[in-house]
């Protein structure tokens, strides 16, 4: 695909391009005038946030730019409505329009991902994962426990029987990917609630290659016998074979839960298909909607018929009242993701990540696993003599927004780290192509090569004079050629 075709197909979706600029400008100017009349500091911060986002190379792998259609949908009176319960079955009156919103969002989600069931209420990815865990516990532990005790509902149990069942619910096992090899903190990391509510074990990656070793995962699963096997990642630069993960889960009688938050856009855009598409293989799939999927900040769950009834009770089981204004924006974003242009966008995310990885490799910058085949790269900055914290700060001084991230067996721990995670979804939305990402790699290497750690500090650093200004100016050229919300003026 040429850079030109990428740009036009990406920018035609949901008003990201110039065609909608006048209408969006009018809407935002009016909104800012109203906000200004009540709290001018918030109007100012809102204007400044757009200016800052326009003026920096956003490489945070979990961020993106939603369309004005998605953003505008969030600013409505749906925010004022309580709607605990689910479609057609609410604990509040007058939810007829929320029912429409939730029905449209879940219909788009089911059709986009080919899932039997979708749940659009989770407020975030962590909420989605908590609902999923409790839905699995409800299906696999609570329901059979009730049947064994001859009861239909937990409220029918005696104190003693309820205590027995509660102990069973709190005595289950979860196996997920470790944080330092790319897993997420909700996948059984001890400081997170997932590591406290389950007995947990963590699988890692092969220390030589950095890749997931399915035989090692299977061996651990056979020994540990988890109720839940979690697959998915937030900092692993490779694809996962979900068919193999399902085989492992089936062999040990586990439920396979996949957290596809980072790569949902690549699934929606059919870059990940077959064994790499989690939805046909997982019992329950969770995601956020704001990363590569390019929607509003929130969560979403897909499930098989077996788990659907328990997931559907996510509110009030785990969640507070649904954010109906955000569910409405999820519906709009999912409608956008069903357009053919979104497939071109998703393919460009992956092509651009490849170009970014190649750009680092040819400049001798070390990447965890030696490259990427998804939307992110994990740069090992120890070869520059830096911690992730120093590298992140020096890049930020130069107009390049990244986040520090642990690498496998990180000697600097999860706070200072030894890595920088860089993703392509946001700049691909702006229209960046492969040549632009090669230049991004060049600029990142230029900054890191001109940064020195100060003494033994893991945080302090010195950037050679002139580097920040020079790189910021070079980044400005790339940004000007690929404007964010072209034509939108406040
Ligand atoms: N915080 C998100 C990320 O940056 O990957 C995941 O929750």
Coordinates of C-alpha atoms and ligand atoms in Angstrom, one line a residue, residues 62 184 234 262 291 421, ligand 1:
X62 CA -1.9 2.0 24.0
X184 CA -0.7 -7.0 31.9
X234 CA 0.4 -5.1 26.7
X262 CA -3.8 -3.8 22.7
X291 CA -6.3 1.6 21.8
X421 CA 7.7 0.7 24.3
Ligands
LIG1 N1 -2.1 1.0 30.5 C1 -2.3 0.3 29.3 C2 -1.1 0.2 28.5 O1 -0.5 1.3 28.4 O2 -0.8 -0.8 27.9 C3 -2.8 -1.1 29.6 O3 -3.8 -1.1 30.6

